[in-house]
Short mmCIF file of C-alpha atoms in Angstrom, two decimals:
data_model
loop_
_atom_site.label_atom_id
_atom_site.label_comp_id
_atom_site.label_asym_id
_atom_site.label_seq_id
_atom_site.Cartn_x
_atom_site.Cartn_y
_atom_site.Cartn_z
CA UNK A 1 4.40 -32.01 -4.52
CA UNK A 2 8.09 -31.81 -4.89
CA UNK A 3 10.28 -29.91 -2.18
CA UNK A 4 11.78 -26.70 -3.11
CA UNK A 5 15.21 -27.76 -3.46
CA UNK A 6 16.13 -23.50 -2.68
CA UNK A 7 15.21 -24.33 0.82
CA UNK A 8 18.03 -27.63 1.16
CA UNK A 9 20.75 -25.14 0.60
CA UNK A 10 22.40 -23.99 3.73
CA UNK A 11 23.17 -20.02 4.17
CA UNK A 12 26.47 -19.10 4.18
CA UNK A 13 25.63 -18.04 7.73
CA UNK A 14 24.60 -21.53 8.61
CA UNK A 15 27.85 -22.80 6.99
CA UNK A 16 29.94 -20.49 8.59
CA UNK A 17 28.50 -21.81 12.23
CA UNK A 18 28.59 -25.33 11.56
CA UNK A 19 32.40 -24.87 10.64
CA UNK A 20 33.47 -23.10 13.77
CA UNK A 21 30.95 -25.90 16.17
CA UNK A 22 33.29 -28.73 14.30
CA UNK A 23 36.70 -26.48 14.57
CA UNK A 24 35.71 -26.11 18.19
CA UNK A 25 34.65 -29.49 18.56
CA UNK A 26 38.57 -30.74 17.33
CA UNK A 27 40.13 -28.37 20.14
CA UNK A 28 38.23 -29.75 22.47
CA UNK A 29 39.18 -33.09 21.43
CA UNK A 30 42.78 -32.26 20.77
CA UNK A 31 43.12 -30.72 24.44
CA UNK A 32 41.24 -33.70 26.46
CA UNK A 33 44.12 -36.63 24.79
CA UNK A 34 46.55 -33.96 25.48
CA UNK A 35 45.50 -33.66 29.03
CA UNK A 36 45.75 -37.64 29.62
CA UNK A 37 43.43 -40.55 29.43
CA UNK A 38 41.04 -39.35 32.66
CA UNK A 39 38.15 -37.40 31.00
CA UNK A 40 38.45 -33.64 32.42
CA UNK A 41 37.12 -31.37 29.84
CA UNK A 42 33.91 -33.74 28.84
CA UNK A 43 31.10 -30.98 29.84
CA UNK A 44 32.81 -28.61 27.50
CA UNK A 45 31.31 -31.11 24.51
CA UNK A 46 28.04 -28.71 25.45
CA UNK A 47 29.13 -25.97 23.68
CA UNK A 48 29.62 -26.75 20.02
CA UNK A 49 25.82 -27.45 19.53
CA UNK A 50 24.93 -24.08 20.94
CA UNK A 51 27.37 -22.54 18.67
CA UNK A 52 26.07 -23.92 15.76
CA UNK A 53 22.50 -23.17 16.79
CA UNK A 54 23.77 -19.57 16.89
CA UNK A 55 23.82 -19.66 13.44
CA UNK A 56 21.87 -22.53 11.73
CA UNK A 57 18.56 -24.21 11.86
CA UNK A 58 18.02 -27.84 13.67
CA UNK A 59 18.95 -29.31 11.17
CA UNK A 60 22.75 -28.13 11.85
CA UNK A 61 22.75 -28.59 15.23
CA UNK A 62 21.63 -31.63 15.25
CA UNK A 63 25.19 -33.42 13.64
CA UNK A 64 27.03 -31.50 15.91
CA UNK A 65 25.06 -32.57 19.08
CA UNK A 66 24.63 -36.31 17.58
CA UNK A 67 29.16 -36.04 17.97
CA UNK A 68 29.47 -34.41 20.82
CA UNK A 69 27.38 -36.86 22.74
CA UNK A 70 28.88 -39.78 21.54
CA UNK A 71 32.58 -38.05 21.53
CA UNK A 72 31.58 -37.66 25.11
CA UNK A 73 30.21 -40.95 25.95
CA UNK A 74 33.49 -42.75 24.33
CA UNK A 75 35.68 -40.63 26.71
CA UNK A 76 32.97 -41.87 29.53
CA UNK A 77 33.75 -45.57 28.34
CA UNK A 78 37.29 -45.88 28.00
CA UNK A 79 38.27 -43.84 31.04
CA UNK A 80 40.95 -45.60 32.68
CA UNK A 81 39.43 -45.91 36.00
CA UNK A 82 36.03 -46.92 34.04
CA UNK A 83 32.76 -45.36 33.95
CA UNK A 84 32.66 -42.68 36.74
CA UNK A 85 29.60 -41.27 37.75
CA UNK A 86 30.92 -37.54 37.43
CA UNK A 87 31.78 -37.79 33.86
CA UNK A 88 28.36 -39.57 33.55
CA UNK A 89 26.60 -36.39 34.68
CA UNK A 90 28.94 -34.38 32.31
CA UNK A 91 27.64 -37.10 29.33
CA UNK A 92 24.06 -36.36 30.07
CA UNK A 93 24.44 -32.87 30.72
CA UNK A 94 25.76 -32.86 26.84
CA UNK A 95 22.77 -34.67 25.64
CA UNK A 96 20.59 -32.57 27.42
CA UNK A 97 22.41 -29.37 26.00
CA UNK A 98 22.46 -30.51 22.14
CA UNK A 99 18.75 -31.41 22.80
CA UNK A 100 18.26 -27.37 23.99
CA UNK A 101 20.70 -26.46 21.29
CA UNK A 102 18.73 -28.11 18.74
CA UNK A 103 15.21 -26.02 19.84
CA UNK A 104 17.11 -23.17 19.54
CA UNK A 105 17.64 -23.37 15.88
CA UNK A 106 14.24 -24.24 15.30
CA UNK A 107 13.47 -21.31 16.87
CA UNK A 108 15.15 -19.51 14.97
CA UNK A 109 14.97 -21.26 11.30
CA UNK A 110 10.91 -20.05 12.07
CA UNK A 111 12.16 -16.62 12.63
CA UNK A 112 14.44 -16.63 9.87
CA UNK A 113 11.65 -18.31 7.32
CA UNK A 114 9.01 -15.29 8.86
CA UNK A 115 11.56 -12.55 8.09
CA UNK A 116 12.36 -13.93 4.84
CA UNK A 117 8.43 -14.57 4.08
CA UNK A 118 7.67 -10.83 4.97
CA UNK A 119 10.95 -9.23 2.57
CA UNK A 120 9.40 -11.20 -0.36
CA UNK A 121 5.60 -10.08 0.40
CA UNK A 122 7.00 -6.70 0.74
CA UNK A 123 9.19 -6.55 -2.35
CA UNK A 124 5.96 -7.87 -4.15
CA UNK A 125 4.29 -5.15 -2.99
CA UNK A 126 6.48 -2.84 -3.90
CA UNK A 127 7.18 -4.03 -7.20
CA UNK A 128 3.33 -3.63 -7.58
CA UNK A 129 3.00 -0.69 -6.58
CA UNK A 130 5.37 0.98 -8.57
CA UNK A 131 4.43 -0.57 -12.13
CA UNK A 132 6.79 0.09 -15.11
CA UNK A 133 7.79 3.39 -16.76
CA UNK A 134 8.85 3.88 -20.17
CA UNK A 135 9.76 4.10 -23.14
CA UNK A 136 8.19 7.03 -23.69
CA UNK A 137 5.45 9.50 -20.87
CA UNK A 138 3.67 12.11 -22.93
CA UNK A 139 6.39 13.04 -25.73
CA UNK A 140 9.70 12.78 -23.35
CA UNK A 141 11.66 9.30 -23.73
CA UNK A 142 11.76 7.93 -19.75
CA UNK A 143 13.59 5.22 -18.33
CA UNK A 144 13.14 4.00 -14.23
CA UNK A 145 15.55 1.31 -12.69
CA UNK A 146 15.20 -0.03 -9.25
CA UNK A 147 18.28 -0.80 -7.63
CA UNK A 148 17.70 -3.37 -4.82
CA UNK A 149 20.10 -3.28 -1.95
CA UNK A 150 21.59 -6.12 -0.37
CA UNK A 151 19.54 -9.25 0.18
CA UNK A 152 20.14 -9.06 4.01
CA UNK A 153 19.29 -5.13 3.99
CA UNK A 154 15.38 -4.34 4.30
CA UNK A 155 12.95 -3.17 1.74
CA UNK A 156 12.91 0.20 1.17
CA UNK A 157 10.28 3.07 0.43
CA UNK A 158 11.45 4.74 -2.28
CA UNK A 159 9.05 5.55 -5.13
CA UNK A 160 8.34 6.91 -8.73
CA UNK A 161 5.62 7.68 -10.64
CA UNK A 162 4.98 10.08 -13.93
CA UNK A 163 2.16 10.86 -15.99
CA UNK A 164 1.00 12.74 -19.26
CA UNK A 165 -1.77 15.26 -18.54
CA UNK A 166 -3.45 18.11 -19.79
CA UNK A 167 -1.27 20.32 -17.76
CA UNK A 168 2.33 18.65 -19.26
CA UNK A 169 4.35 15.84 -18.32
CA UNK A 170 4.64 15.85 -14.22
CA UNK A 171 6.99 13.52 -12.54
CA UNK A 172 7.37 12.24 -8.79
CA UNK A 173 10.01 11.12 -6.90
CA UNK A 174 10.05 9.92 -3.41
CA UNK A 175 11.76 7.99 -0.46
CA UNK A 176 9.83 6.86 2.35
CA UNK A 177 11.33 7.21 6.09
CA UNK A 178 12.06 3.65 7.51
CA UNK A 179 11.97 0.32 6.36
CA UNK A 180 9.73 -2.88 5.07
CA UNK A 181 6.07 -3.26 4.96
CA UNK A 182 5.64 0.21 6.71
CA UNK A 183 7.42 2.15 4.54
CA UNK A 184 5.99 0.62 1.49
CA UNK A 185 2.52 0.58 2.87
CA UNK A 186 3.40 4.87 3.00
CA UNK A 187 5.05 4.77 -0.28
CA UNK A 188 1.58 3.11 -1.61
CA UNK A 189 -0.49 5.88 0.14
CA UNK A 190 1.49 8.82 -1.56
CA UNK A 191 1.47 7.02 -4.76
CA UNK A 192 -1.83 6.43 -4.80
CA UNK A 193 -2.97 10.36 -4.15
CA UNK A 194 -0.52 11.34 -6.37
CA UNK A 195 -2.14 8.92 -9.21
CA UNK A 196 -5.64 10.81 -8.58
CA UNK A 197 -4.55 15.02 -7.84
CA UNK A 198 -1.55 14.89 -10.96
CA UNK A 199 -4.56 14.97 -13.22
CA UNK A 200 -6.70 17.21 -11.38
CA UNK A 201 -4.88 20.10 -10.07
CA UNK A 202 -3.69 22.81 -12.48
CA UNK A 203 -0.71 24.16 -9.66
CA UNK A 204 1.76 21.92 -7.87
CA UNK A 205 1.97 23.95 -5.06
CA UNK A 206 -1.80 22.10 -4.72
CA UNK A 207 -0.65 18.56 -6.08
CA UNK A 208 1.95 19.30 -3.20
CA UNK A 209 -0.20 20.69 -0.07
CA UNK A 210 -2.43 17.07 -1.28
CA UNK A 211 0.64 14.52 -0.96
CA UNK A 212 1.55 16.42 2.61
CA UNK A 213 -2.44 15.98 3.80
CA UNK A 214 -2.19 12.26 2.60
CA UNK A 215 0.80 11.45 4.33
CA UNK A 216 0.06 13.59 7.57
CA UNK A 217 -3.03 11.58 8.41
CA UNK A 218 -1.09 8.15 7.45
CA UNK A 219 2.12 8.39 10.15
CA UNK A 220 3.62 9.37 13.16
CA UNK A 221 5.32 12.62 14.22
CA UNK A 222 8.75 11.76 13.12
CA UNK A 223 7.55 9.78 10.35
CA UNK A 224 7.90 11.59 6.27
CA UNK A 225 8.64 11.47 3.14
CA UNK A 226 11.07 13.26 1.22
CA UNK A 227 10.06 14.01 -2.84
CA UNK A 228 10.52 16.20 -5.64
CA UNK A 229 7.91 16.88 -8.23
CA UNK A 230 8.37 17.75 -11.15
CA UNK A 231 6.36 19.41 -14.19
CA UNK A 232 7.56 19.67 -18.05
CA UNK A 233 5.40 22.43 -20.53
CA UNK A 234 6.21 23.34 -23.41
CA UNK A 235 10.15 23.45 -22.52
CA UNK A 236 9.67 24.41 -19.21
CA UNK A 237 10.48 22.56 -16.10
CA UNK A 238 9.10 23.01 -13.03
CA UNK A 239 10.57 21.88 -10.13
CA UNK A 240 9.20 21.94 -6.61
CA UNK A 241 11.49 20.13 -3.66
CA UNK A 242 10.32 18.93 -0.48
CA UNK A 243 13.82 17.73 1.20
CA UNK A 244 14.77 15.72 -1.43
CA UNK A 245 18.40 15.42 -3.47
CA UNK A 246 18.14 17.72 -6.02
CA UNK A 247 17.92 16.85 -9.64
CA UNK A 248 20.97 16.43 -12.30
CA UNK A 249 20.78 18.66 -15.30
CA UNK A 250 23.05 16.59 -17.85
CA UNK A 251 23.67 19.25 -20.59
CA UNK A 252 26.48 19.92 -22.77
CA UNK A 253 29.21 17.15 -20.83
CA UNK A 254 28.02 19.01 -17.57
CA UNK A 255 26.13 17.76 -14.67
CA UNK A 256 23.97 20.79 -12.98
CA UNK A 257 22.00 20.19 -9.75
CA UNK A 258 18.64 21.72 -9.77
CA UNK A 259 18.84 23.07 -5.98
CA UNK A 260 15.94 24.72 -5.01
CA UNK A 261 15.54 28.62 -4.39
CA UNK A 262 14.99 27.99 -0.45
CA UNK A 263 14.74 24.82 1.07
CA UNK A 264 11.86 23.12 2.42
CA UNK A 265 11.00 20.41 4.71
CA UNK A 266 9.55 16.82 3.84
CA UNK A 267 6.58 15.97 3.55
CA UNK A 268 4.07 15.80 6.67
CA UNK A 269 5.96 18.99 7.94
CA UNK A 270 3.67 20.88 5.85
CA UNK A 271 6.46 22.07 3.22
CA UNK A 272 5.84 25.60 1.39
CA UNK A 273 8.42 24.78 -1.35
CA UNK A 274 9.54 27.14 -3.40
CA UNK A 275 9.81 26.37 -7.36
CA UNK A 276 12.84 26.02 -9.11
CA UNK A 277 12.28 27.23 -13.24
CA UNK A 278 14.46 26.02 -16.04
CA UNK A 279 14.45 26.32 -19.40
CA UNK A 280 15.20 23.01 -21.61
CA UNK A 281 17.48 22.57 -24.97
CA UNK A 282 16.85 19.84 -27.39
CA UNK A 283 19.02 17.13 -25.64
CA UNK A 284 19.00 17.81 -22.34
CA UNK A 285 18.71 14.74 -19.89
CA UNK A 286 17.15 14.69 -16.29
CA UNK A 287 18.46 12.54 -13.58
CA UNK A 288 16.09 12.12 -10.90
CA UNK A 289 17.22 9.87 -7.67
CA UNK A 290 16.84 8.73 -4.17
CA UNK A 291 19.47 9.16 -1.14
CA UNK A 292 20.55 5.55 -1.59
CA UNK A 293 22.66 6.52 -4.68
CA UNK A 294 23.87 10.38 -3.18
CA UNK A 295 25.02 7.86 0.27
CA UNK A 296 26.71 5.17 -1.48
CA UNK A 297 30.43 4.85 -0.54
CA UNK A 298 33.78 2.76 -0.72
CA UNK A 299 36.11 3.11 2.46
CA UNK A 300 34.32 6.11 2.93
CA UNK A 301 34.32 7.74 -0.21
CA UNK A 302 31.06 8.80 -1.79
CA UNK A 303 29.96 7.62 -5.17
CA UNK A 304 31.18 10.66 -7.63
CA UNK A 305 27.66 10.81 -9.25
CA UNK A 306 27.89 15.08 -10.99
CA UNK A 307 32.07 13.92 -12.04
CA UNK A 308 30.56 11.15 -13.58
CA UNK A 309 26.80 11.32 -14.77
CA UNK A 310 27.34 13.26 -18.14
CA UNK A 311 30.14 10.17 -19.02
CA UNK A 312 27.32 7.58 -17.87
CA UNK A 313 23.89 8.93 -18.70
CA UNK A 314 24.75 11.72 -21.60
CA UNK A 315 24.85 8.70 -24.51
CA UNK A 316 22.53 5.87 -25.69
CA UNK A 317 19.45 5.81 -25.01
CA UNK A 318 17.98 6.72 -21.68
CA UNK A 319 17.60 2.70 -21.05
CA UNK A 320 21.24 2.72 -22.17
CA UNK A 321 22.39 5.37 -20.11
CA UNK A 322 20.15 3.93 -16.66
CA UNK A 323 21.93 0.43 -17.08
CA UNK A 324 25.74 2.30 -17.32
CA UNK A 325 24.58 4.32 -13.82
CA UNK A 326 23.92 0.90 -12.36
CA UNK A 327 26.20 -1.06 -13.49
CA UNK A 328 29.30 1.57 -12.26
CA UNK A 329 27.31 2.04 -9.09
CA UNK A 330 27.43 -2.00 -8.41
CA UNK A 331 31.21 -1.99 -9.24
CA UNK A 332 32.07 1.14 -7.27
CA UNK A 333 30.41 -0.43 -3.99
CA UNK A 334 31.44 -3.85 -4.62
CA UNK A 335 28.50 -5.19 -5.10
CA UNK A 336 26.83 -4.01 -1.48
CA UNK A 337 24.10 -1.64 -1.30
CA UNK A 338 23.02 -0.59 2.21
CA UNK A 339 20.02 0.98 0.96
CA UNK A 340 17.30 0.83 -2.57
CA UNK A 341 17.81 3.21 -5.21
CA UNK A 342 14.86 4.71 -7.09
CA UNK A 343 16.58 6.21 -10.47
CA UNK A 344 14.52 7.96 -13.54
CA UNK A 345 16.25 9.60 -16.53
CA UNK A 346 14.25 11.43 -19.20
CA UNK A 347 14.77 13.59 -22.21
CA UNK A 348 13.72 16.92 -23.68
CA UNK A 349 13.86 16.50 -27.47
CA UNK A 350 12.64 19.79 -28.08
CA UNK A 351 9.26 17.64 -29.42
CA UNK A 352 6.85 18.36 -26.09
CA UNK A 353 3.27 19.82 -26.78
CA UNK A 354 2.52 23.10 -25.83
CA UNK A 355 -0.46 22.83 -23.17
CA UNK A 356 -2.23 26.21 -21.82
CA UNK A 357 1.13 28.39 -22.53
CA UNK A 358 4.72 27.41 -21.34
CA UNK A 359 4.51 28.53 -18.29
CA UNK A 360 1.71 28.55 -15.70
CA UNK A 361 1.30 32.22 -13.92
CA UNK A 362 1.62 30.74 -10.84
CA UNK A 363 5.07 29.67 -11.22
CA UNK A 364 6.12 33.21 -12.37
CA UNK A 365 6.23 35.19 -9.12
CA UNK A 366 8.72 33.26 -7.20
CA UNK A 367 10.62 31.01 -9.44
CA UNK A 368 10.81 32.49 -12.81
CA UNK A 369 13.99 34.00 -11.53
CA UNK A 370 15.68 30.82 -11.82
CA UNK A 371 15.09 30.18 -15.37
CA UNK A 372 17.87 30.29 -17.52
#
């Protein structure tokens, strides 16, 4: 079977290391013919190898060791007063040195090859987890991007899911607390209840009290999950927040957050969210996202995302108007994420179904006050 030939390319890291062990290397050099013919700084020949162990695998400290030992043994040989047993001990402590140097970076190439074996089981996951949205949920066009952050930055838990049901088009957004497999293994466990109770459960309030059981009995006290669900019927949306940045509103060349009546905790800190009633025109678009967008920043400045969605996301197509988001999010950071984005953008066409009235009784106690 061939070798992969990905895994004969040397990181930039491993570059980087191998560069300063051989600029090091030439000081050391340049300072021993400086300071005469009698070999004084030999035993400093020791600590290029460890240097470039720092960094690369065995297979880059091994050059540098193999040149230090015989840089050192020539200075042994041609000393003036000949081979002296001092500088012999200084020869073989650099032998012995490279040889450590060299089971450090296989040490750590394992390490490296276990950390990178885990990010691409865990983006796998992920990626399976989630599943594709779009082009169309129920009778509202959809579009979902995930935004991966850097490749040295961990996976993240963010997550996305929406459905057509009897009760109207309901919609999930979530990010996960913490990193890699753990956060995805959560992300799968909300997911999946969410999968089951969206078709079940005519109120969200009880679609919401069934995510907070599921992740409750799946972490630890200050482990959660922050998420906003929401519900489209008949030209009503629903929204019910749990801690998480608020929906965009892009209507009319205007970018209006969705901010809850009261605000409520994640969930697994048993959240009694309050829902947030709006009524949709023919053209409307909703922006739904995770922190990693609202957090992204250049020298310290935040990406504008309500100056700029309507000019982004308000033209096209929804896939269109995703890819623009992205695309002026890359540029804006430079290309460096520190953390995953989870983005969905959907339309009211003034075409949804009306199922069981527009609006469910429940939601008009507390939230029909936000309707507009």
């Amino acid at each position: 079977m061939p070798r992969n030939p990905a895994r004969r390319v040397m990181r930039p890291d491993a570059r980087a290391g191998l560069g300063a062990a051989l600029v090091l290397l030439v000081l050391i050099v340049s300072v021993e013919l400086a300071d005469g013919r009698n070999p004084s700084y030999v035993g400093l020949l020791a600590t290029p190898p460890f240097l470039a162990a720092a960094f690369g695998s065995w297979r880059t400290v091994l050059p540098v060791g193999l040149v230090s030992v015989v840089l050192a043994t020539m200075f042994w040989l041609t000393a003036p007063t000949g081979p002296d047993t001092a500088v012999a001990v200084n020869v073989v402590a650099v032998l012995f040195a490279s040889g450590i140097a060299a089971a450090v970076g296989a040490v750590r190439q394992r390490q490296v090859e276990r950390f990178a074996a885990l990010s691409r089981l865990a983006s796998v996951a992920q990626q399976a987890i989630l599943g594709p949205l779009g082009p169309r949920v129920g009778n509202l066009p959809l579009a979902a991007r995930y935004v991966s952050a850097s490749a040295e930055a961990d996976i993240g838990g963010d997550l996305y899911e929406a459905v057509d049901t009897t009760y109207g088009v309901r919609l999930l957004i979530g990010d996960v607390r913490g990193k890699g497999l753990d956060a995805v293994r959560l992300a799968s466990i909300v997911l999946g209840s969410y999968r089951h109770v969206a078709y079940e459960r005519a109120d969200l309030r009880a679609i919401l009290a069934d995510l907070d059981r599921a992740v409750a009995r799946s972490v630890g006290l200050e482990d959660f999950v922050t998420a906003a669900l929401l519900e489209e019927r008949g030209g009503t949306l629903t929204v019910l927040n749990c801690g998480h940045p608020a929906p965009l509103l892009l209507r009319r060349g205007q970018a209006i957050p969705l901010d809850p009546p009261a605000p409520a905790p994640p969930l697994g800190f048993m959240p009694l969210a309050r829902p947030r009633v709006q009524r949709l025109e023919p053209g409307d678009r909703i922006l739904l996202y995770t922190d990693g967008l609202a957090e992204a920043r250049r020298n310290g400045e935040f990406f504008p995302i309500e100056e700029r969605a309507w000019g982004l996301l308000g033209h096209g197509t929804v896939q269109d108007g995703l890819a623009s988001l992205e695309a002026a999010l890359i540029e804006w950071v430079n290309g460096i994420l520190d953390d995953d984005i989870a983005l969905v953008l959907l339309e009211y066409t003034g075409a949804s179904r009306t199922v069981g009235g527009s609006t469910p009784s429940w939601e008009l106690g507390d939230g029909a006050a936000n309707a507009t």
